[in-house]
PDB file of C-alpha atoms in Angstrom:
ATOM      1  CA  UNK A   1      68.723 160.797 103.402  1.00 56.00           C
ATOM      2  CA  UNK A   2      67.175 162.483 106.445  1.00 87.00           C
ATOM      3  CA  UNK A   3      67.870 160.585 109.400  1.00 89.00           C
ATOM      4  CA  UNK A   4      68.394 160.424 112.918  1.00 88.00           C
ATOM      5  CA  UNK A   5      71.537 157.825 113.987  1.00 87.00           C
ATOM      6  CA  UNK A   6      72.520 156.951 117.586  1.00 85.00           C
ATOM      7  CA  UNK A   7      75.924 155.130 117.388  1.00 83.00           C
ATOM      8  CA  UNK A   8      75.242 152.467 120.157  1.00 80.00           C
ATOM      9  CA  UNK A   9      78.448 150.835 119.300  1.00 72.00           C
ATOM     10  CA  UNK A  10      81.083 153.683 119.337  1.00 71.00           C
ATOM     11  CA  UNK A  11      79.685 154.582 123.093  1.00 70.00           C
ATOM     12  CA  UNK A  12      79.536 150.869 124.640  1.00 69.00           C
ATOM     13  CA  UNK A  13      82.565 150.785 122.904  1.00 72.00           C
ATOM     14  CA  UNK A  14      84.313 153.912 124.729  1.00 74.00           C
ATOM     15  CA  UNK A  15      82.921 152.242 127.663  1.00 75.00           C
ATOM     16  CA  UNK A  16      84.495 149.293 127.822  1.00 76.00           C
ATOM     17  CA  UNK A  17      87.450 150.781 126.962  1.00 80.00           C
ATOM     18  CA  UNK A  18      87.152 153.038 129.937  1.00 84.00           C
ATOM     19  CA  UNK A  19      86.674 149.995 132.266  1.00 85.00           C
ATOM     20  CA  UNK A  20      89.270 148.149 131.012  1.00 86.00           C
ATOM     21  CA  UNK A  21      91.511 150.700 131.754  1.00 87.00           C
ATOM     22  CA  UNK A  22      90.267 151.171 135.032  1.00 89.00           C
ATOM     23  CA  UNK A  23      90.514 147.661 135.679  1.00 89.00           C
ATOM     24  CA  UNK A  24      94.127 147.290 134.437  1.00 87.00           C
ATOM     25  CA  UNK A  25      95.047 150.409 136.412  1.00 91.00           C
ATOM     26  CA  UNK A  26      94.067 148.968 139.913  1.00 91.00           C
ATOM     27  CA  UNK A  27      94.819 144.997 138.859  1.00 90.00           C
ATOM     28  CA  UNK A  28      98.577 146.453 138.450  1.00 88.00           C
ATOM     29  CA  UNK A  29      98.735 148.057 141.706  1.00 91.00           C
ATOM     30  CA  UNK A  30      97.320 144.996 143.059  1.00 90.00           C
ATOM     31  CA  UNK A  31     100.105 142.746 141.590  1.00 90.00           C
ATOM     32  CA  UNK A  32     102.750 145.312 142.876  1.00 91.00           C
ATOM     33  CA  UNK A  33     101.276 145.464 146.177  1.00 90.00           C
ATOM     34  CA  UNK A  34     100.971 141.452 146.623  1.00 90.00           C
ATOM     35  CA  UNK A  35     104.875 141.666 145.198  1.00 90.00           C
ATOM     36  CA  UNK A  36     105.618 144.148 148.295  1.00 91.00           C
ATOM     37  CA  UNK A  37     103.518 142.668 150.830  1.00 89.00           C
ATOM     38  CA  UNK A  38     105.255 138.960 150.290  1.00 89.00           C
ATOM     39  CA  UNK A  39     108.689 140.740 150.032  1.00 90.00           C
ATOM     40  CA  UNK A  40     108.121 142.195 153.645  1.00 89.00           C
ATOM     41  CA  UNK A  41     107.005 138.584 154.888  1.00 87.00           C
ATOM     42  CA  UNK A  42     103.227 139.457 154.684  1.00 88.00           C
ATOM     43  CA  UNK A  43     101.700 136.077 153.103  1.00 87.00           C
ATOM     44  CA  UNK A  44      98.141 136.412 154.233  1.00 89.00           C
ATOM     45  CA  UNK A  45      98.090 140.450 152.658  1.00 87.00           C
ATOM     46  CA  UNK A  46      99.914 139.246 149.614  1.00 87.00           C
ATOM     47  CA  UNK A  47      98.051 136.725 148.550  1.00 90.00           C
ATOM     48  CA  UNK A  48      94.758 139.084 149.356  1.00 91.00           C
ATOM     49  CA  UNK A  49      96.511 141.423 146.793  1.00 89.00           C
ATOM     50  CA  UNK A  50      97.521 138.668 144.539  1.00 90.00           C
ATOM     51  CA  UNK A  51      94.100 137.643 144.379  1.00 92.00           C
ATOM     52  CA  UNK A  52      92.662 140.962 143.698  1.00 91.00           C
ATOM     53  CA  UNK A  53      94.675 141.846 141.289  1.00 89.00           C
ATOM     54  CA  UNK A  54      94.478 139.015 139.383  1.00 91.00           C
ATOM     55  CA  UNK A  55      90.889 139.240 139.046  1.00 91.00           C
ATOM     56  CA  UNK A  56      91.197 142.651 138.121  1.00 90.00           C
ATOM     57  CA  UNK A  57      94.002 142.324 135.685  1.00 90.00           C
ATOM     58  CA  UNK A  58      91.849 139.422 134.233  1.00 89.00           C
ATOM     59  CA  UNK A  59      88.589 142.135 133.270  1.00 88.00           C
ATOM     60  CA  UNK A  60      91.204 143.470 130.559  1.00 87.00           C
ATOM     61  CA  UNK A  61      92.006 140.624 129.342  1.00 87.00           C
ATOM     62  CA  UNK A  62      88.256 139.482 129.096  1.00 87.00           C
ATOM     63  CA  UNK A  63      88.065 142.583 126.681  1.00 82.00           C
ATOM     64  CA  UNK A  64      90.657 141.906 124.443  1.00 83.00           C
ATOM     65  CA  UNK A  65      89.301 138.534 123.836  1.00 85.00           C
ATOM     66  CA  UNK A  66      85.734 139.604 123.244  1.00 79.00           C
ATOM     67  CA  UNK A  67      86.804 142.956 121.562  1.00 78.00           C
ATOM     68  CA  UNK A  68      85.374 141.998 118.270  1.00 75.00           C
ATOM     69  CA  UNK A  69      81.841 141.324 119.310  1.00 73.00           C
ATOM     70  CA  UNK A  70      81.747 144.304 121.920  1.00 73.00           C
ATOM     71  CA  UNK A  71      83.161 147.330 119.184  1.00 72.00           C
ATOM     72  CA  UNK A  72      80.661 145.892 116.614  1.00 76.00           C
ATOM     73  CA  UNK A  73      78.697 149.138 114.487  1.00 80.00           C
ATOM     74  CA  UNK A  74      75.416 148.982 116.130  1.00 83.00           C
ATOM     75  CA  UNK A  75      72.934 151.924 114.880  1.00 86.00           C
ATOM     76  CA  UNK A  76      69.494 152.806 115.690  1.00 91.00           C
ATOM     77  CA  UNK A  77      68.131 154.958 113.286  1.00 93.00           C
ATOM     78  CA  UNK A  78      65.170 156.751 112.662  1.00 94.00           C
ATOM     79  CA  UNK A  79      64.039 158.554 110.023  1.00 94.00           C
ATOM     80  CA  UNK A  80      61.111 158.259 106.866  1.00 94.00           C
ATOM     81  CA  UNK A  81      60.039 155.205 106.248  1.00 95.00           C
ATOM     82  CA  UNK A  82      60.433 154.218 109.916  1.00 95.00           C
ATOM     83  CA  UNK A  83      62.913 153.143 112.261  1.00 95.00           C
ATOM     84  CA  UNK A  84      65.658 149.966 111.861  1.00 94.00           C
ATOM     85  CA  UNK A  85      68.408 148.712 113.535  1.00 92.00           C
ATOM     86  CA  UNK A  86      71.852 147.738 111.865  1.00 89.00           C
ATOM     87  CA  UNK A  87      73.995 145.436 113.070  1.00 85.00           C
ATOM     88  CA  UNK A  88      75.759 143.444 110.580  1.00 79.00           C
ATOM     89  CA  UNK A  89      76.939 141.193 112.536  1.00 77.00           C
ATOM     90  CA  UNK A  90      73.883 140.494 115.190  1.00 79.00           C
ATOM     91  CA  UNK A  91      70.431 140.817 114.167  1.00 85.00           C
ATOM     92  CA  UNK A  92      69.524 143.790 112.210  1.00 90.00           C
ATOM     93  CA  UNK A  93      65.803 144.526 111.660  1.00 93.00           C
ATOM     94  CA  UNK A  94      63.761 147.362 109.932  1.00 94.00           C
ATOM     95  CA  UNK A  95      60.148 148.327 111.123  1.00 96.00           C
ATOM     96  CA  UNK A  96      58.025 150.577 108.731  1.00 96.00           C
ATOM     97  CA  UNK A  97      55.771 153.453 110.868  1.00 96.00           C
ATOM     98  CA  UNK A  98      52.516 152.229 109.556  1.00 95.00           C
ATOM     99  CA  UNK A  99      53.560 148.726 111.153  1.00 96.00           C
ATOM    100  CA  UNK A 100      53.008 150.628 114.062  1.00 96.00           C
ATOM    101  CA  UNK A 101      50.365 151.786 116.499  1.00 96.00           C
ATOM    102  CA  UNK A 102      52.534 154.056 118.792  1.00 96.00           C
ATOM    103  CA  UNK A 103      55.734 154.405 119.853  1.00 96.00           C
ATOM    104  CA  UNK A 104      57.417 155.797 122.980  1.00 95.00           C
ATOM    105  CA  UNK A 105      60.997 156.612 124.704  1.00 94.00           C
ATOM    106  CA  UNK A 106      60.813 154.863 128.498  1.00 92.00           C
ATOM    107  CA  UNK A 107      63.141 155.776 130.909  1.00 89.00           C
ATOM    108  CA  UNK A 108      64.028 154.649 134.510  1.00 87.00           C
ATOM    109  CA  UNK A 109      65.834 156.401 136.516  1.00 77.00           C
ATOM    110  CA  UNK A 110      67.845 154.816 139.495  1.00 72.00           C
ATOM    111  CA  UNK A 111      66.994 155.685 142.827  1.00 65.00           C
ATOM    112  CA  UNK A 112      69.332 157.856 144.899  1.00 63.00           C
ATOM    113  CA  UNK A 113      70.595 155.782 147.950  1.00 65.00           C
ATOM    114  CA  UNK A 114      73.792 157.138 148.779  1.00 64.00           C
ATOM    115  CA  UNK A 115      76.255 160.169 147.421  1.00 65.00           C
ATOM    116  CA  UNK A 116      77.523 157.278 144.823  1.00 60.00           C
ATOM    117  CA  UNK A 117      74.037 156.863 143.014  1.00 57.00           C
ATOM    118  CA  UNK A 118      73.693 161.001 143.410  1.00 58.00           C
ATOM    119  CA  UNK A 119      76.477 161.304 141.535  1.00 62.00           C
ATOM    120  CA  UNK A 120      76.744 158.853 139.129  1.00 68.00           C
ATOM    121  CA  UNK A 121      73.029 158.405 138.642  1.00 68.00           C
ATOM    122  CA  UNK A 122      71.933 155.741 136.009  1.00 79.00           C
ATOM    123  CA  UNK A 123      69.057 156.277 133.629  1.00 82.00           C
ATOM    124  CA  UNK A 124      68.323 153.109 131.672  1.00 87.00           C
ATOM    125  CA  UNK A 125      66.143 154.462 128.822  1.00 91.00           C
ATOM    126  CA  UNK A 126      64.561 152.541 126.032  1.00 93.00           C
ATOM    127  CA  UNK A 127      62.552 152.777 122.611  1.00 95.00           C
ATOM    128  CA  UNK A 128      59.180 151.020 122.573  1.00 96.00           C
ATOM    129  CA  UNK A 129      56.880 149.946 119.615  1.00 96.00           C
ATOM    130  CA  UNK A 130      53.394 148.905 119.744  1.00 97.00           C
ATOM    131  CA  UNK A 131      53.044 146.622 116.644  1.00 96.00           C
ATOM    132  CA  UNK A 132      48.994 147.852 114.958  1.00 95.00           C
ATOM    133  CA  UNK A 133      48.717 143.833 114.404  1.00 94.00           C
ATOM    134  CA  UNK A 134      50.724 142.230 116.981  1.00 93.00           C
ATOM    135  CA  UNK A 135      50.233 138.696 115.181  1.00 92.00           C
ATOM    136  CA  UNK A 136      51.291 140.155 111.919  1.00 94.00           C
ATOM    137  CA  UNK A 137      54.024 141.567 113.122  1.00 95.00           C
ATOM    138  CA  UNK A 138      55.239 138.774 115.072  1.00 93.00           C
ATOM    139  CA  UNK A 139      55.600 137.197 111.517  1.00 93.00           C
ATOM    140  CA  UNK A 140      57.180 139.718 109.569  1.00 94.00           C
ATOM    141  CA  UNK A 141      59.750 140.464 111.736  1.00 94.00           C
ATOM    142  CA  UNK A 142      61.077 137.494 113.552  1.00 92.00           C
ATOM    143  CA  UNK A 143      64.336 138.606 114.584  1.00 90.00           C
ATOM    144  CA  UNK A 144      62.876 140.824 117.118  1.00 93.00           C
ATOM    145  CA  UNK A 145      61.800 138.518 118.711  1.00 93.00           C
ATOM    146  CA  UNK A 146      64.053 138.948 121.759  1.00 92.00           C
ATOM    147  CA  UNK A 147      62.989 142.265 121.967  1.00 94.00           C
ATOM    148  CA  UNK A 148      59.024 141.151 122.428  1.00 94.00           C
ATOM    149  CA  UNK A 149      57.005 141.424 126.015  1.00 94.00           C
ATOM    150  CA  UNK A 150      54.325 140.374 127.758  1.00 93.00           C
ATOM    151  CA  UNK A 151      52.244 143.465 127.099  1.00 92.00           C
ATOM    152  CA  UNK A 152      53.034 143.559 123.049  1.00 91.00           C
ATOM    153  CA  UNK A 153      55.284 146.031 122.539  1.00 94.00           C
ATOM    154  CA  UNK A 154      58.847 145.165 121.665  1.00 96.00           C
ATOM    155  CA  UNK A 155      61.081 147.155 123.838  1.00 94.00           C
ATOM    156  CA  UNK A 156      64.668 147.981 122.321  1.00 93.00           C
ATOM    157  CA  UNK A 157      66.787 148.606 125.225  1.00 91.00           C
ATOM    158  CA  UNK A 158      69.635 151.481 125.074  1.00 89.00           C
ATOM    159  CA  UNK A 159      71.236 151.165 128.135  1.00 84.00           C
ATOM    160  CA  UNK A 160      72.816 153.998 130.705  1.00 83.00           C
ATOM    161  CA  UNK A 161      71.844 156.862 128.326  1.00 80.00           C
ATOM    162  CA  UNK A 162      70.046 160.008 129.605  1.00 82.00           C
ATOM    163  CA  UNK A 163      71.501 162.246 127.188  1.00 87.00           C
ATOM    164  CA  UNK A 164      69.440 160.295 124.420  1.00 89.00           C
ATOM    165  CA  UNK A 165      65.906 160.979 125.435  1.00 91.00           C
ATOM    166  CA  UNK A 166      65.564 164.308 124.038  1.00 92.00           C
ATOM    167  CA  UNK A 167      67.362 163.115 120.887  1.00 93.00           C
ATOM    168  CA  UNK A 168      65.086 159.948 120.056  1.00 94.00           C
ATOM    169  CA  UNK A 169      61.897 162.534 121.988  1.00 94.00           C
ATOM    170  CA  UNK A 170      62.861 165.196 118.825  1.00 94.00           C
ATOM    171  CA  UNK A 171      63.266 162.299 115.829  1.00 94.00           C
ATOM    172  CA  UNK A 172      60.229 160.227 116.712  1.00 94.00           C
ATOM    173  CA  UNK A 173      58.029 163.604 116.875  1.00 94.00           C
ATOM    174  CA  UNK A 174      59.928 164.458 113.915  1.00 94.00           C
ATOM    175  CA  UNK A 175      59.549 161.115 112.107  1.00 95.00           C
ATOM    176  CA  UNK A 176      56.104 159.570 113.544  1.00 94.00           C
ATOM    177  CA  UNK A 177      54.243 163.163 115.095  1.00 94.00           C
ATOM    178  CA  UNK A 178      50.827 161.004 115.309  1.00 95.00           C
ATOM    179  CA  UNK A 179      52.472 157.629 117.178  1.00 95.00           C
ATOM    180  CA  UNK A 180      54.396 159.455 119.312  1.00 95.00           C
ATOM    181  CA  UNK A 181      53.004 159.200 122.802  1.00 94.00           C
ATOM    182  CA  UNK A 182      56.086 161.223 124.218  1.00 91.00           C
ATOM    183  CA  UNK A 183      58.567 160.288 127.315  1.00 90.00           C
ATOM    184  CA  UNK A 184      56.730 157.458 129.678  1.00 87.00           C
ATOM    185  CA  UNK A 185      58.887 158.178 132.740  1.00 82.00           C
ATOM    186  CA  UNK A 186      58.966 154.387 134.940  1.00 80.00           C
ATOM    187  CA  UNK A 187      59.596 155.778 137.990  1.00 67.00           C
ATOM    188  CA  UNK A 188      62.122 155.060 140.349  1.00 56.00           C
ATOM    189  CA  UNK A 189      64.442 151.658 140.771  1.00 51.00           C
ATOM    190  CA  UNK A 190      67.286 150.283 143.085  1.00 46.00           C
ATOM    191  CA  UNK A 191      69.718 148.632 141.074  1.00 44.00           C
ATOM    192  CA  UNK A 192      69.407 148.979 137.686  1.00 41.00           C
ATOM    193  CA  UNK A 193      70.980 146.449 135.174  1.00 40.00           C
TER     194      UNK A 193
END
């Protein structure tokens, strides 16, 4: 079938991965460094480094235990009949186009503050629909819930992905050419989440 899919799962996924690594990397040199530091008589830097790299040597372990809910499949796809959301083992939830009165890819981009946020600039970016009967809707499609604000659209959040926009900007003017209202850009924030 003709489809667009964005793996969300596969990239938090590599990301966690990543951090986990990352974590285990410097929560090991802060074990061996406590280890040294007490060995040379040092009590107050060991136990600094002791602490530290327990706490850091925990995040890995805080992976491994959650592993099976963070590597889930989660897929957003778009394509035809309209755009859905599979997760087997969350909430998945399929919305038909003519369910909708628009639709539209936000993005924020994070402020830049310092040579770290120039660098490693975020862009949170999400998909938005406007339900055409926001009271029908509401009933059909109850698992989305969560997703619902103030306003009426139900925002589906993708996280830290820039390199999405122009691939859910091409399938949703592919998919839904007279909902689309294009790439709302939100401006500017300090500390995204």
């Amino acid at each position: 079938m003709d489809q667009v899919v964005v793996d969300i799962g596969t990239r938090d996924s590599r990301r966690v991965v990543v951090g986990g690594v990352v974590a285990l990397f410097f929560g090991l040199s802060g074990l061996a460094g406590a280890v040294i530091a007490f060995r040379d008589g040092e009590p107050v830097g060991g136990s600094v480094a002791l602490v530290i790299g327990l706490v850091l040597t925990a995040i890995p372990v805080l992976v491994l235990v959650s592993w099976k809910k963070v590597s889930r499949p989660r897929l957003l796809v778009l394509e035809v009949p309209g755009v859905r959301w599979d997760d087997p083992q969350g909430t998945p939830w399929a919305v038909p186009w003519h369910e909708l009165s628009a639709v539209s890819v936000s993005r924020t981009r994070e402020r830049v503050t310092s040579l770290a946020t120039l660098l490693l600039r975020k862009t949170m970016v999400r998909l938005d629909l406007f339900p055409a009967d926001p009271n029908a809707f509401r009933a059909r499609h109850p698992g989305m819930a969560h997703l619902a604000r103030p306003d009426g659209r139900y925002r589906v959040p993708l996280g830290d992905a820039a390199r999405l926009v122009p691939v859910l900007d091409r399938a949703a003017t592919r998919y839904a050419p007279r909902l689309y209202r294009g790439v709302q850009d939100e401006g500017f924030t300090v500390g995204l989440t």
